[in-house]
Amino acid sequence: MDHALRQGVPHLMLSRLLVLAGLLYLASGRQVTKAVREAVMLSCEYNISVNELERVRVYWQKDRQVVLSITSGRTEVWTGYENRTTLDIPNNLSLVILTLRLSDRGTYSCVVQKPEKNGFKLQHLSSVMLSIRADFLVPSITDLGNLSTNIKRILCSTSGGFPKPRLSWLENGEEIDATNTSISQDPLTELFTVSSELDFNMTSNHSFKCLIKYGDTTVSETFSWQKPQQQDGRDNPNNQLSVWMSFLTAVSVFLVIALGALACNRFAPRWRERRRNEARLQIRTIYSEPERQRAEQNV
Ligand SMILES: *[C@@H]1O[C@H](CO)[C@@H](O)[C@H](O)[C@H]1NC(C)=O
Ligand SMILES: *[C@@H]1O[C@H](CO)[C@@H](O)[C@H](O)[C@H]1NC(C)=O
Ligand SMILES: *[C@@H]1O[C@H](CO)[C@@H](O)[C@H](O)[C@H]1NC(C)=O
Ligand SMILES: *[C@@H]1O[C@H](CO)[C@@H](O)[C@H](O)[C@H]1NC(C)=O
Ligand SMILES: *[C@@H]1O[C@H](CO)[C@@H](O)[C@H](O)[C@H]1NC(C)=O
Ligand SMILES: *[C@@H]1O[C@H](CO)[C@@H](O)[C@H](O)[C@H]1NC(C)=O
Ligand SMILES: *[C@@H]1O[C@H](CO)[C@@H](O)[C@H](O)[C@H]1NC(C)=O
């Protein structure tokens, strides 16, 4: 165990240890990457016996803040790490953090101090950098409907990622202009939400890719549009024929009605005259009866 002692500088104050920790980190370059809500185990790379644990001080700290400490055999978890942080003592004094948050990212240092006559001296120091990744969900593309006869609007959106994303629309590998792109960040979780609208002309086939880049990762979704068959119906000869057919039918019906009306107008007066003549004839016949009787009496 004494190998660590010889390389350390005795009687260093905690603040100066932190500077040293930073330098050591640069030298060793240990790095761990985890995703939000995952758990991590950061090794102190220092084995300790139960007997030794009674006498030493162990500090796990992030940047300038203490995360967890063991002094006089008593473990203490500091603000922001309560209920999700423990020390795996037999396993190289590993710091275990459950349900990682984005704010947990940073450089963690493990300091082991041994008692001496004038206080404590550095026994062991190691550092590890923790990166937190937050992956965007695969973006979803939704249809926002027709803006006009030929123009449709679609929306691409995703959330839950970090760091700040860049969204682009591609067609045939070339970037095209979006209507509205907005990026927002949840102040509490620090996670980003991104969305963007795209308008396109429905009169031709399309294949659009919505691409989101964050850090050195990308996610994307593709939207395909096939020009509908009915779309060009007005240019379709079959369709034109049926339009002509209905037009002709309408014209024929109109003509029949019009001719009928005309015929009525033309023949009605003659018919009325004939009716009148018939009526007159009847009246004459009725009134001719007494005349005939009178004539018979006169005979
Ligand atoms: C630490 O202790 C464990 C269990 O006693 C042992 O398996 C491991 O090899 C030790 N590691 C070092 C570096 O001493
Ligand atoms: C940790 O757990 C204890 C007991 O369940 C609870 O009283 C306390 O509020 C918790 N602290 C945090 C920061 O969640
Ligand atoms: C403790 O650390 C040493 C050195 O890094 C490693 O060889 C050993 O496997 C570790 N022990 C455990 C239990 O992880
Ligand atoms: C939008 O336009 C397409 C193509 O013209 C058509 O098929 C679809 O029915 C239209 N949708 C609405 C809601 O008008
Ligand atoms: C799109 O931009 C317009 C202004 O150009 C704005 O009024 C509208 O709210 C934006 N829509 C979205 C979904 O961001
Ligand atoms: C859509 O495309 C058609 C055919 O290329 C064209 O006639 C029309 O003007 C376009 N509409 C718009 C709004 O660009
Ligand atoms: C559009 O896509 C459909 C289906 O893939 C295909 O039949 C049609 O020929 C395409 N039209 C053009 C103009 O490329």
PDB file of N, CA and C in Angstrom, residues 222-260:
ATOM      1  N   THR A 222     -37.105   9.265 -42.093  1.00  0.00           N
ATOM      2  CA  THR A 222     -37.363   9.583 -43.501  1.00  0.00           C
ATOM      3  C   THR A 222     -38.863   9.649 -43.760  1.00  0.00           C
ATOM      4  N   PHE A 223     -39.250  10.562 -44.621  1.00  0.00           N
ATOM      5  CA  PHE A 223     -40.653  10.725 -45.007  1.00  0.00           C
ATOM      6  C   PHE A 223     -40.741  10.652 -46.523  1.00  0.00           C
ATOM      7  N   SER A 224     -41.574   9.733 -47.012  1.00  0.00           N
ATOM      8  CA  SER A 224     -41.709   9.592 -48.463  1.00  0.00           C
ATOM      9  C   SER A 224     -43.091  10.045 -48.909  1.00  0.00           C
ATOM     10  N   TRP A 225     -43.133  10.713 -50.018  1.00  0.00           N
ATOM     11  CA  TRP A 225     -44.402  11.166 -50.588  1.00  0.00           C
ATOM     12  C   TRP A 225     -44.516  10.664 -52.013  1.00  0.00           C
ATOM     13  N   GLN A 226     -45.615  10.008 -52.309  1.00  0.00           N
ATOM     14  CA  GLN A 226     -45.884   9.594 -53.682  1.00  0.00           C
ATOM     15  C   GLN A 226     -47.050  10.407 -54.213  1.00  0.00           C
ATOM     16  N   LYS A 227     -46.769  11.043 -55.305  1.00  0.00           N
ATOM     17  CA  LYS A 227     -47.789  11.839 -55.991  1.00  0.00           C
ATOM     18  C   LYS A 227     -49.024  10.965 -56.205  1.00  0.00           C
ATOM     19  N   PRO A 228     -50.182  11.339 -55.620  1.00  0.00           N
ATOM     20  CA  PRO A 228     -51.363  10.478 -55.745  1.00  0.00           C
ATOM     21  C   PRO A 228     -51.864  10.382 -57.184  1.00  0.00           C
ATOM     22  N   GLN A 229     -52.467   9.225 -57.514  1.00  0.00           N
ATOM     23  CA  GLN A 229     -52.944   8.987 -58.881  1.00  0.00           C
ATOM     24  C   GLN A 229     -54.062   9.957 -59.268  1.00  0.00           C
ATOM     25  N   GLN A 230     -54.984  10.218 -58.291  1.00  0.00           N
ATOM     26  CA  GLN A 230     -56.131  11.094 -58.597  1.00  0.00           C
ATOM     27  C   GLN A 230     -55.677  12.539 -58.770  1.00  0.00           C
ATOM     28  N   GLN A 231     -54.502  12.817 -58.233  1.00  0.00           N
ATOM     29  CA  GLN A 231     -53.963  14.180 -58.228  1.00  0.00           C
ATOM     30  C   GLN A 231     -54.037  14.809 -59.616  1.00  0.00           C
ATOM     31  N   ASP A 232     -53.609  13.989 -60.669  1.00  0.00           N
ATOM     32  CA  ASP A 232     -53.585  14.549 -62.012  1.00  0.00           C
ATOM     33  C   ASP A 232     -54.844  14.160 -62.795  1.00  0.00           C
ATOM     34  N   GLY A 233     -55.954  13.927 -62.085  1.00  0.00           N
ATOM     35  CA  GLY A 233     -57.193  13.467 -62.700  1.00  0.00           C
ATOM     36  C   GLY A 233     -57.720  14.401 -63.768  1.00  0.00           C
ATOM     37  N   ARG A 234     -57.506  15.704 -63.589  1.00  0.00           N
ATOM     38  CA  ARG A 234     -58.023  16.660 -64.556  1.00  0.00           C
ATOM     39  C   ARG A 234     -57.339  16.543 -65.920  1.00  0.00           C
ATOM     40  N   ASP A 235     -56.105  15.986 -65.917  1.00  0.00           N
ATOM     41  CA  ASP A 235     -55.392  15.828 -67.182  1.00  0.00           C
ATOM     42  C   ASP A 235     -55.652  14.444 -67.779  1.00  0.00           C
ATOM     43  N   ASN A 236     -56.338  13.592 -67.014  1.00  0.00           N
ATOM     44  CA  ASN A 236     -56.560  12.214 -67.435  1.00  0.00           C
ATOM     45  C   ASN A 236     -57.637  12.154 -68.517  1.00  0.00           C
ATOM     46  N   PRO A 237     -57.343  11.572 -69.703  1.00  0.00           N
ATOM     47  CA  PRO A 237     -58.331  11.524 -70.788  1.00  0.00           C
ATOM     48  C   PRO A 237     -59.629  10.838 -70.369  1.00  0.00           C
ATOM     49  N   ASN A 238     -59.557   9.744 -69.586  1.00  0.00           N
ATOM     50  CA  ASN A 238     -60.756   9.045 -69.129  1.00  0.00           C
ATOM     51  C   ASN A 238     -61.645   9.978 -68.333  1.00  0.00           C
ATOM     52  N   ASN A 239     -60.964  10.715 -67.445  1.00  0.00           N
ATOM     53  CA  ASN A 239     -61.685  11.630 -66.583  1.00  0.00           C
ATOM     54  C   ASN A 239     -62.329  12.743 -67.412  1.00  0.00           C
ATOM     55  N   GLN A 240     -61.585  13.237 -68.412  1.00  0.00           N
ATOM     56  CA  GLN A 240     -62.101  14.293 -69.272  1.00  0.00           C
ATOM     57  C   GLN A 240     -63.347  13.821 -70.010  1.00  0.00           C
ATOM     58  N   LEU A 241     -63.293  12.552 -70.448  1.00  0.00           N
ATOM     59  CA  LEU A 241     -64.400  11.975 -71.174  1.00  0.00           C
ATOM     60  C   LEU A 241     -65.660  11.988 -70.307  1.00  0.00           C
ATOM     61  N   SER A 242     -65.510  11.573 -69.049  1.00  0.00           N
ATOM     62  CA  SER A 242     -66.678  11.513 -68.172  1.00  0.00           C
ATOM     63  C   SER A 242     -67.204  12.910 -67.886  1.00  0.00           C
ATOM     64  N   VAL A 243     -66.301  13.878 -67.803  1.00  0.00           N
ATOM     65  CA  VAL A 243     -66.739  15.255 -67.618  1.00  0.00           C
ATOM     66  C   VAL A 243     -67.574  15.683 -68.830  1.00  0.00           C
ATOM     67  N   TRP A 244     -67.075  15.365 -70.025  1.00  0.00           N
ATOM     68  CA  TRP A 244     -67.801  15.696 -71.259  1.00  0.00           C
ATOM     69  C   TRP A 244     -69.153  14.994 -71.297  1.00  0.00           C
ATOM     70  N   MET A 245     -69.157  13.714 -70.866  1.00  0.00           N
ATOM     71  CA  MET A 245     -70.404  12.949 -70.875  1.00  0.00           C
ATOM     72  C   MET A 245     -71.448  13.619 -69.995  1.00  0.00           C
ATOM     73  N   SER A 246     -71.047  13.998 -68.802  1.00  0.00           N
ATOM     74  CA  SER A 246     -72.043  14.598 -67.904  1.00  0.00           C
ATOM     75  C   SER A 246     -72.483  15.952 -68.445  1.00  0.00           C
ATOM     76  N   PHE A 247     -71.541  16.668 -69.062  1.00  0.00           N
ATOM     77  CA  PHE A 247     -71.896  17.957 -69.667  1.00  0.00           C
ATOM     78  C   PHE A 247     -72.938  17.767 -70.764  1.00  0.00           C
ATOM     79  N   LEU A 248     -72.673  16.762 -71.609  1.00  0.00           N
ATOM     80  CA  LEU A 248     -73.596  16.493 -72.717  1.00  0.00           C
ATOM     81  C   LEU A 248     -74.960  16.058 -72.196  1.00  0.00           C
ATOM     82  N   THR A 249     -74.958  15.231 -71.145  1.00  0.00           N
ATOM     83  CA  THR A 249     -76.216  14.780 -70.554  1.00  0.00           C
ATOM     84  C   THR A 249     -77.013  15.979 -70.058  1.00  0.00           C
ATOM     85  N   ALA A 250     -76.304  16.873 -69.358  1.00  0.00           N
ATOM     86  CA  ALA A 250     -76.969  18.060 -68.819  1.00  0.00           C
ATOM     87  C   ALA A 250     -77.554  18.890 -69.953  1.00  0.00           C
ATOM     88  N   VAL A 251     -76.772  19.053 -71.018  1.00  0.00           N
ATOM     89  CA  VAL A 251     -77.229  19.848 -72.163  1.00  0.00           C
ATOM     90  C   VAL A 251     -78.454  19.187 -72.788  1.00  0.00           C
ATOM     91  N   SER A 252     -78.423  17.850 -72.926  1.00  0.00           N
ATOM     92  CA  SER A 252     -79.536  17.127 -73.546  1.00  0.00           C
ATOM     93  C   SER A 252     -80.803  17.327 -72.733  1.00  0.00           C
ATOM     94  N   VAL A 253     -80.675  17.156 -71.413  1.00  0.00           N
ATOM     95  CA  VAL A 253     -81.845  17.300 -70.546  1.00  0.00           C
ATOM     96  C   VAL A 253     -82.428  18.697 -70.702  1.00  0.00           C
ATOM     97  N   PHE A 254     -81.516  19.671 -70.720  1.00  0.00           N
ATOM     98  CA  PHE A 254     -81.957  21.062 -70.864  1.00  0.00           C
ATOM     99  C   PHE A 254     -82.708  21.248 -72.187  1.00  0.00           C
ATOM    100  N   LEU A 255     -82.132  20.681 -73.243  1.00  0.00           N
ATOM    101  CA  LEU A 255     -82.738  20.834 -74.560  1.00  0.00           C
ATOM    102  C   LEU A 255     -84.135  20.216 -74.596  1.00  0.00           C
ATOM    103  N   VAL A 256     -84.264  19.029 -74.013  1.00  0.00           N
ATOM    104  CA  VAL A 256     -85.550  18.343 -74.016  1.00  0.00           C
ATOM    105  C   VAL A 256     -86.596  19.195 -73.320  1.00  0.00           C
ATOM    106  N   ILE A 257     -86.177  19.733 -72.154  1.00  0.00           N
ATOM    107  CA  ILE A 257     -87.119  20.562 -71.390  1.00  0.00           C
ATOM    108  C   ILE A 257     -87.486  21.811 -72.190  1.00  0.00           C
ATOM    109  N   ALA A 258     -86.447  22.416 -72.776  1.00  0.00           N
ATOM    110  CA  ALA A 258     -86.666  23.658 -73.508  1.00  0.00           C
ATOM    111  C   ALA A 258     -87.590  23.411 -74.698  1.00  0.00           C
ATOM    112  N   LEU A 259     -87.348  22.332 -75.442  1.00  0.00           N
ATOM    113  CA  LEU A 259     -88.169  22.014 -76.609  1.00  0.00           C
ATOM    114  C   LEU A 259     -89.598  21.737 -76.181  1.00  0.00           C
ATOM    115  N   GLY A 260     -89.704  21.020 -75.053  1.00  0.00           N
ATOM    116  CA  GLY A 260     -91.043  20.711 -74.539  1.00  0.00           C
ATOM    117  C   GLY A 260     -91.809  21.988 -74.264  1.00  0.00           C
TER     118      GLY A 260
END
